């Protein structure tokens, strides 16, 4: 049976369905083992399915994917792949600078003082520095107005040295996330959260300009490990706009057959076992 489980790590459904115990392996790779066996039918009554993820301060290198066949499970070393990708991007950026004199620029807007968001933004800046991307950061206090955020977005939309704009989520509750994300011009929407980019992702024959990075990273890992997605059954746990929903759309574009398990799913365990 072809199998693939994507989890939206932050989802409560994930915690309910996949109680994981962490074991440190080598080179910072963590090995998670399910606490309960998965029953895969008559030929393989009990196979412990492994889930691999990397332990890294860089969220983009994280994958929470279970990949298994009846007989084997693969540990995916996200940290090693992340390094490989960073090296490739460094070369690409240097060539671009030499050829056309342009250095890519990323603008990040952080509103409020959530520690986790500040860490993610810091890591994004570090990642930019490590490959030669210019980064511009705007930090606004929690009680800023939506208009202030929109003013910065508008400035970055117009700024030719900024090629990507990222508004760190979640925003404070008094702000309208939708109007803020809609204000980022789609050519600079590096998060791929603009409805036009998500809409294109959902439609056959259309190409989004950008795709949300966490699910994109998961698919990239599968590609780089030569894991075929076409024709497989995939279960995505969680349906957030940031991870679960785009992960399902991406897997569908790769010709997998998708089930999405979420907090209102009636029989989540049974569906998850089908993957
Ligand atoms: N503008 C954005 N805001 C937010 C995004 C985003 O992609 N763009 N995603 C999250 C925050 N985030 C990055 O900014 C992020 C958080 C967590 C992960 C992740 O894969 N986490 C793993 C565990 C990581 C670990 O243990 O090291 C998991 O949950 O399984 C990726 C990205 C919200 N805001």
Short mmCIF file of C-alpha atoms and ligand atoms in Angstrom, two decimals:
data_model
loop_
_atom_site.label_atom_id
_atom_site.label_comp_id
_atom_site.label_asym_id
_atom_site.label_seq_id
_atom_site.Cartn_x
_atom_site.Cartn_y
_atom_site.Cartn_z
CA UNK A 1 0.00 0.00 0.00
CA UNK A 2 1.38 3.39 -0.92
CA UNK A 3 1.49 5.61 2.07
CA UNK A 4 2.28 9.14 3.00
CA UNK A 5 1.18 11.15 6.01
CA UNK A 6 1.65 14.90 6.17
CA UNK A 7 0.95 16.55 9.46
CA UNK A 8 0.29 20.15 10.17
CA UNK A 9 2.56 20.08 13.19
CA UNK A 10 0.67 22.75 15.09
CA UNK A 11 -2.66 21.02 14.63
CA UNK A 12 -4.53 19.58 17.60
CA UNK A 13 -5.60 16.72 15.34
CA UNK A 14 -1.94 15.78 14.89
CA UNK A 15 -1.37 15.56 18.62
CA UNK A 16 -4.45 13.37 18.98
CA UNK A 17 -3.62 11.04 16.12
CA UNK A 18 0.12 10.71 16.29
CA UNK A 19 1.46 10.60 19.81
CA UNK A 20 5.19 10.72 19.16
CA UNK A 21 8.17 9.94 21.26
CA UNK A 22 11.37 11.71 20.24
CA UNK A 23 14.66 9.84 19.92
CA UNK A 24 17.83 11.60 18.93
CA UNK A 25 19.66 9.98 16.07
CA UNK A 26 22.83 11.18 14.40
CA UNK A 27 23.66 14.63 12.99
CA UNK A 28 20.78 16.34 14.66
CA UNK A 29 18.21 14.13 12.94
CA UNK A 30 15.44 13.17 15.25
CA UNK A 31 13.61 9.92 14.96
CA UNK A 32 10.05 9.74 16.11
CA UNK A 33 8.38 6.46 16.79
CA UNK A 34 4.68 6.07 17.11
CA UNK A 35 3.64 4.87 20.49
CA UNK A 36 1.13 2.51 18.94
CA UNK A 37 1.51 0.19 15.98
CA UNK A 38 -0.37 0.89 12.77
CA UNK A 39 -2.34 -2.06 11.45
CA UNK A 40 -1.81 -2.43 7.76
CA UNK A 41 -3.96 -5.43 6.96
CA UNK A 42 -3.48 -9.15 6.60
CA UNK A 43 -0.05 -9.13 4.97
CA UNK A 44 1.45 -6.80 7.55
CA UNK A 45 -0.56 -6.98 10.71
CA UNK A 46 1.66 -4.68 12.75
CA UNK A 47 4.26 -2.44 11.27
CA UNK A 48 5.73 0.33 13.30
CA UNK A 49 5.79 3.32 11.06
CA UNK A 50 8.52 5.85 11.51
CA UNK A 51 8.27 9.54 11.16
CA UNK A 52 11.36 11.55 10.48
CA UNK A 53 11.88 15.17 11.16
CA UNK A 54 14.86 17.41 11.65
CA UNK A 55 15.68 19.22 14.80
CA UNK A 56 16.73 22.60 13.67
CA UNK A 57 16.15 26.18 14.58
CA UNK A 58 15.37 26.80 10.91
CA UNK A 59 11.71 25.94 10.47
CA UNK A 60 12.06 25.61 6.72
CA UNK A 61 14.21 22.52 7.19
CA UNK A 62 11.53 20.71 9.09
CA UNK A 63 9.49 17.92 7.74
CA UNK A 64 6.83 16.05 9.57
CA UNK A 65 6.12 13.43 7.03
CA UNK A 66 5.61 9.75 7.43
CA UNK A 67 6.63 7.74 4.42
CA UNK A 68 6.37 4.01 4.42
CA UNK A 69 5.83 1.01 2.28
CA UNK A 70 4.76 -2.34 3.66
CA UNK A 71 8.33 -3.25 4.37
CA UNK A 72 10.29 -0.13 5.01
CA UNK A 73 10.28 3.39 6.30
CA UNK A 74 12.68 6.10 5.24
CA UNK A 75 14.26 8.64 7.53
CA UNK A 76 14.45 11.95 5.70
CA UNK A 77 17.34 14.16 6.73
CA UNK A 78 15.86 17.62 6.28
CA UNK A 79 18.90 19.36 7.71
CA UNK A 80 21.22 17.91 5.06
CA UNK A 81 18.79 18.80 2.27
CA UNK A 82 18.40 22.33 3.67
CA UNK A 83 22.16 22.79 3.51
CA UNK A 84 22.27 21.50 -0.04
CA UNK A 85 19.49 23.94 -1.04
CA UNK A 86 21.21 26.85 0.71
CA UNK A 87 24.43 26.04 -1.18
CA UNK A 88 22.56 25.94 -4.50
CA UNK A 89 20.85 29.26 -3.79
CA UNK A 90 24.15 30.89 -2.79
CA UNK A 91 25.62 29.98 -6.18
CA UNK A 92 22.49 31.13 -8.01
CA UNK A 93 22.45 34.49 -6.25
CA UNK A 94 26.11 35.10 -6.91
CA UNK A 95 25.62 34.32 -10.62
CA UNK A 96 22.62 36.62 -10.73
CA UNK A 97 24.60 39.44 -9.16
CA UNK A 98 27.41 38.97 -11.70
CA UNK A 99 25.07 38.64 -14.67
CA UNK A 100 22.50 41.38 -14.05
CA UNK A 101 23.73 43.20 -10.94
CA UNK A 102 20.62 42.36 -8.91
CA UNK A 103 20.66 41.03 -5.35
CA UNK A 104 17.30 39.67 -4.14
CA UNK A 105 15.73 41.49 -1.20
CA UNK A 106 13.24 40.14 1.34
CA UNK A 107 11.15 42.44 3.55
CA UNK A 108 9.69 40.97 6.74
CA UNK A 109 7.02 42.66 8.83
CA UNK A 110 6.60 41.50 12.41
CA UNK A 111 3.81 42.94 14.54
CA UNK A 112 3.73 42.39 18.30
CA UNK A 113 6.09 40.59 20.62
CA UNK A 114 5.32 36.89 20.33
CA UNK A 115 8.55 35.04 21.12
CA UNK A 116 7.92 32.24 18.60
CA UNK A 117 7.25 34.72 15.77
CA UNK A 118 10.40 36.69 16.66
CA UNK A 119 12.39 33.43 16.48
CA UNK A 120 10.96 32.50 13.07
CA UNK A 121 11.73 36.00 11.75
CA UNK A 122 15.27 35.87 13.16
CA UNK A 123 15.80 32.52 11.46
CA UNK A 124 14.53 33.87 8.16
CA UNK A 125 17.00 36.76 8.39
CA UNK A 126 19.82 34.32 9.21
CA UNK A 127 18.86 32.18 6.22
CA UNK A 128 18.92 35.28 3.97
CA UNK A 129 22.34 36.32 5.31
CA UNK A 130 23.75 32.85 4.75
CA UNK A 131 22.87 32.81 1.03
CA UNK A 132 23.42 36.49 0.19
CA UNK A 133 19.82 37.77 0.12
CA UNK A 134 19.34 41.32 1.45
CA UNK A 135 16.76 41.45 4.21
CA UNK A 136 14.76 44.35 5.56
CA UNK A 137 12.88 44.03 8.81
CA UNK A 138 10.04 46.12 10.21
CA UNK A 139 9.01 45.51 13.83
CA UNK A 140 5.81 47.14 14.97
CA UNK A 141 4.28 47.18 18.44
CA UNK A 142 1.27 45.00 19.28
CA UNK A 143 -1.06 48.01 19.37
CA UNK A 144 -0.15 49.26 15.88
CA UNK A 145 -3.01 49.93 13.52
CA UNK A 146 -3.84 47.97 10.40
CA UNK A 147 -3.20 51.19 8.42
CA UNK A 148 0.40 51.30 9.65
CA UNK A 149 1.00 47.74 8.45
CA UNK A 150 -0.67 48.54 5.12
CA UNK A 151 1.56 51.62 4.76
CA UNK A 152 4.71 49.48 5.06
CA UNK A 153 3.34 46.89 2.65
CA UNK A 154 2.58 49.60 0.14
CA UNK A 155 6.12 51.01 0.50
CA UNK A 156 7.67 47.57 -0.06
CA UNK A 157 5.35 46.91 -3.02
CA UNK A 158 6.82 50.02 -4.67
CA UNK A 159 10.45 49.43 -3.64
CA UNK A 160 12.45 47.88 -6.51
CA UNK A 161 15.12 46.54 -4.13
CA UNK A 162 12.47 44.42 -2.39
CA UNK A 163 11.50 41.31 -4.33
CA UNK A 164 9.65 39.42 -1.59
CA UNK A 165 7.36 40.58 1.23
CA UNK A 166 6.48 38.43 4.19
CA UNK A 167 4.05 39.43 6.97
CA UNK A 168 4.71 37.13 9.91
CA UNK A 169 1.53 35.44 11.19
CA UNK A 170 -0.38 35.43 13.41
CA UNK A 171 -1.21 39.12 13.46
CA UNK A 172 -2.72 40.73 16.58
CA UNK A 173 -6.42 39.93 16.85
CA UNK A 174 -7.56 43.51 16.15
CA UNK A 175 -6.11 43.30 12.64
CA UNK A 176 -7.83 41.88 9.60
CA UNK A 177 -5.41 39.26 8.30
CA UNK A 178 -7.26 38.97 5.01
CA UNK A 179 -6.98 42.64 4.05
CA UNK A 180 -3.33 42.69 5.04
CA UNK A 181 -2.38 39.60 3.04
CA UNK A 182 -4.42 40.84 0.07
CA UNK A 183 -2.38 44.06 0.05
CA UNK A 184 0.90 42.29 -0.80
CA UNK A 185 1.36 42.41 -4.57
CA UNK A 186 1.28 38.88 -5.94
CA UNK A 187 4.68 39.21 -7.62
CA UNK A 188 6.23 39.76 -4.16
CA UNK A 189 4.00 37.35 -2.23
CA UNK A 190 6.82 34.96 -1.26
CA UNK A 191 4.59 33.25 1.31
CA UNK A 192 2.08 32.38 -1.41
CA UNK A 193 -0.79 33.40 0.89
CA UNK A 194 -2.43 35.88 -1.49
CA UNK A 195 -5.79 34.47 -2.67
CA UNK A 196 -4.66 34.74 -6.29
CA UNK A 197 -1.62 32.57 -5.61
CA UNK A 198 -3.62 30.07 -3.53
CA UNK A 199 -6.36 30.09 -6.19
CA UNK A 200 -3.84 29.31 -8.91
CA UNK A 201 -2.40 26.55 -6.73
CA UNK A 202 -5.88 25.02 -6.48
CA UNK A 203 -6.67 25.18 -10.20
CA UNK A 204 -5.54 22.75 -12.85
CA UNK A 205 -3.49 24.32 -15.61
CA UNK A 206 -2.68 27.44 -13.55
CA UNK A 207 0.65 28.21 -11.94
CA UNK A 208 1.00 30.11 -8.66
CA UNK A 209 3.90 32.58 -8.55
CA UNK A 210 4.78 31.37 -5.04
CA UNK A 211 3.77 28.42 -2.87
CA UNK A 212 3.61 28.35 0.97
CA UNK A 213 7.06 27.33 2.15
CA UNK A 214 6.39 24.63 4.76
CA UNK A 215 4.36 22.29 2.51
CA UNK A 216 6.62 23.19 -0.43
CA UNK A 217 9.58 22.09 1.73
CA UNK A 218 7.90 18.74 2.47
CA UNK A 219 7.31 18.05 -1.22
CA UNK A 220 10.86 19.15 -2.06
CA UNK A 221 12.20 16.63 0.45
CA UNK A 222 10.20 13.84 -1.15
CA UNK A 223 11.47 14.85 -4.60
CA UNK A 224 15.07 15.03 -3.47
CA UNK A 225 14.78 11.57 -1.90
CA UNK A 226 13.37 10.21 -5.15
CA UNK A 227 10.07 9.30 -3.51
CA UNK A 228 7.29 8.99 -6.09
CA UNK A 229 4.07 10.73 -5.17
CA UNK A 230 2.01 10.04 -8.28
CA UNK A 231 -0.85 7.63 -7.67
CA UNK A 232 -0.22 7.31 -3.94
CA UNK A 233 -2.73 7.75 -1.14
CA UNK A 234 -1.83 10.68 1.10
CA UNK A 235 -3.41 11.77 4.35
CA UNK A 236 -2.89 15.36 5.42
CA UNK A 237 -3.57 15.98 9.09
CA UNK A 238 -4.77 19.53 9.71
CA UNK A 239 -6.28 22.06 7.29
CA UNK A 240 -4.62 25.36 8.19
CA UNK A 241 -4.18 27.98 5.47
CA UNK A 242 -0.44 27.91 6.13
CA UNK A 243 0.31 24.18 6.03
CA UNK A 244 -2.52 21.63 5.75
CA UNK A 245 -4.61 23.14 2.98
CA UNK A 246 -1.69 24.05 0.66
CA UNK A 247 -0.05 20.67 1.42
CA UNK A 248 -3.19 18.92 0.19
CA UNK A 249 -3.29 21.09 -2.94
CA UNK A 250 0.38 20.48 -3.68
CA UNK A 251 0.03 16.71 -3.23
CA UNK A 252 -2.99 16.76 -5.51
CA UNK A 253 -0.99 18.58 -8.17
CA UNK A 254 1.51 15.73 -7.89
CA UNK A 255 -1.30 13.26 -8.70
CA UNK A 256 -1.69 11.78 -5.21
CA UNK A 257 -5.13 10.90 -3.87
CA UNK A 258 -5.70 13.00 -0.78
CA UNK A 259 -7.70 12.75 2.41
CA UNK A 260 -7.67 15.66 4.83
CA UNK A 261 -8.19 14.82 8.48
CA UNK A 262 -9.20 17.69 10.75
CA UNK A 263 -10.77 18.41 14.12
CA UNK A 264 -14.30 17.60 12.87
CA UNK A 265 -13.38 14.40 11.02
CA UNK A 266 -15.52 11.55 12.32
CA UNK A 267 -13.12 8.63 11.94
CA UNK A 268 -9.61 10.16 11.80
CA UNK A 269 -7.73 7.04 12.91
CA UNK A 270 -9.38 4.88 10.27
CA UNK A 271 -8.66 7.40 7.49
CA UNK A 272 -5.08 7.92 8.64
CA UNK A 273 -4.48 4.15 8.57
CA UNK A 274 -5.46 4.10 4.90
CA UNK A 275 -2.34 6.02 3.94
N1 LIG B 1 4.24 34.73 7.14
C1 LIG B 1 4.26 33.52 7.69
N2 LIG B 1 3.84 33.36 8.96
C2 LIG B 1 3.87 32.11 9.50
C3 LIG B 1 4.36 31.00 8.77
C4 LIG B 1 4.76 31.21 7.44
O1 LIG B 1 5.16 30.27 6.70
N3 LIG B 1 4.72 32.48 6.94
N4 LIG B 1 4.44 29.75 9.37
C5 LIG B 1 4.29 29.67 10.82
C6 LIG B 1 5.55 30.02 11.53
N5 LIG B 1 6.67 29.40 10.86
C7 LIG B 1 7.43 30.18 10.07
O2 LIG B 1 7.38 31.36 10.01
C8 LIG B 1 6.85 28.00 11.04
C9 LIG B 1 6.62 27.41 12.26
C10 LIG B 1 6.82 26.03 12.45
C11 LIG B 1 7.23 25.27 11.37
C12 LIG B 1 7.43 23.80 11.53
O3 LIG B 1 7.63 23.10 10.57
N6 LIG B 1 7.38 23.29 12.76
C13 LIG B 1 7.53 21.89 13.05
C14 LIG B 1 8.41 21.65 14.25
C15 LIG B 1 9.68 22.40 14.20
C16 LIG B 1 10.72 21.89 15.20
O4 LIG B 1 10.43 21.17 16.13
O5 LIG B 1 11.89 22.24 15.00
C17 LIG B 1 6.18 21.28 13.38
O6 LIG B 1 5.30 22.03 13.80
O7 LIG B 1 6.06 20.06 13.21
C18 LIG B 1 7.44 25.87 10.14
C19 LIG B 1 7.25 27.23 9.98
C20 LIG B 1 3.23 30.63 11.30
N7 LIG B 1 3.45 31.92 10.77
#
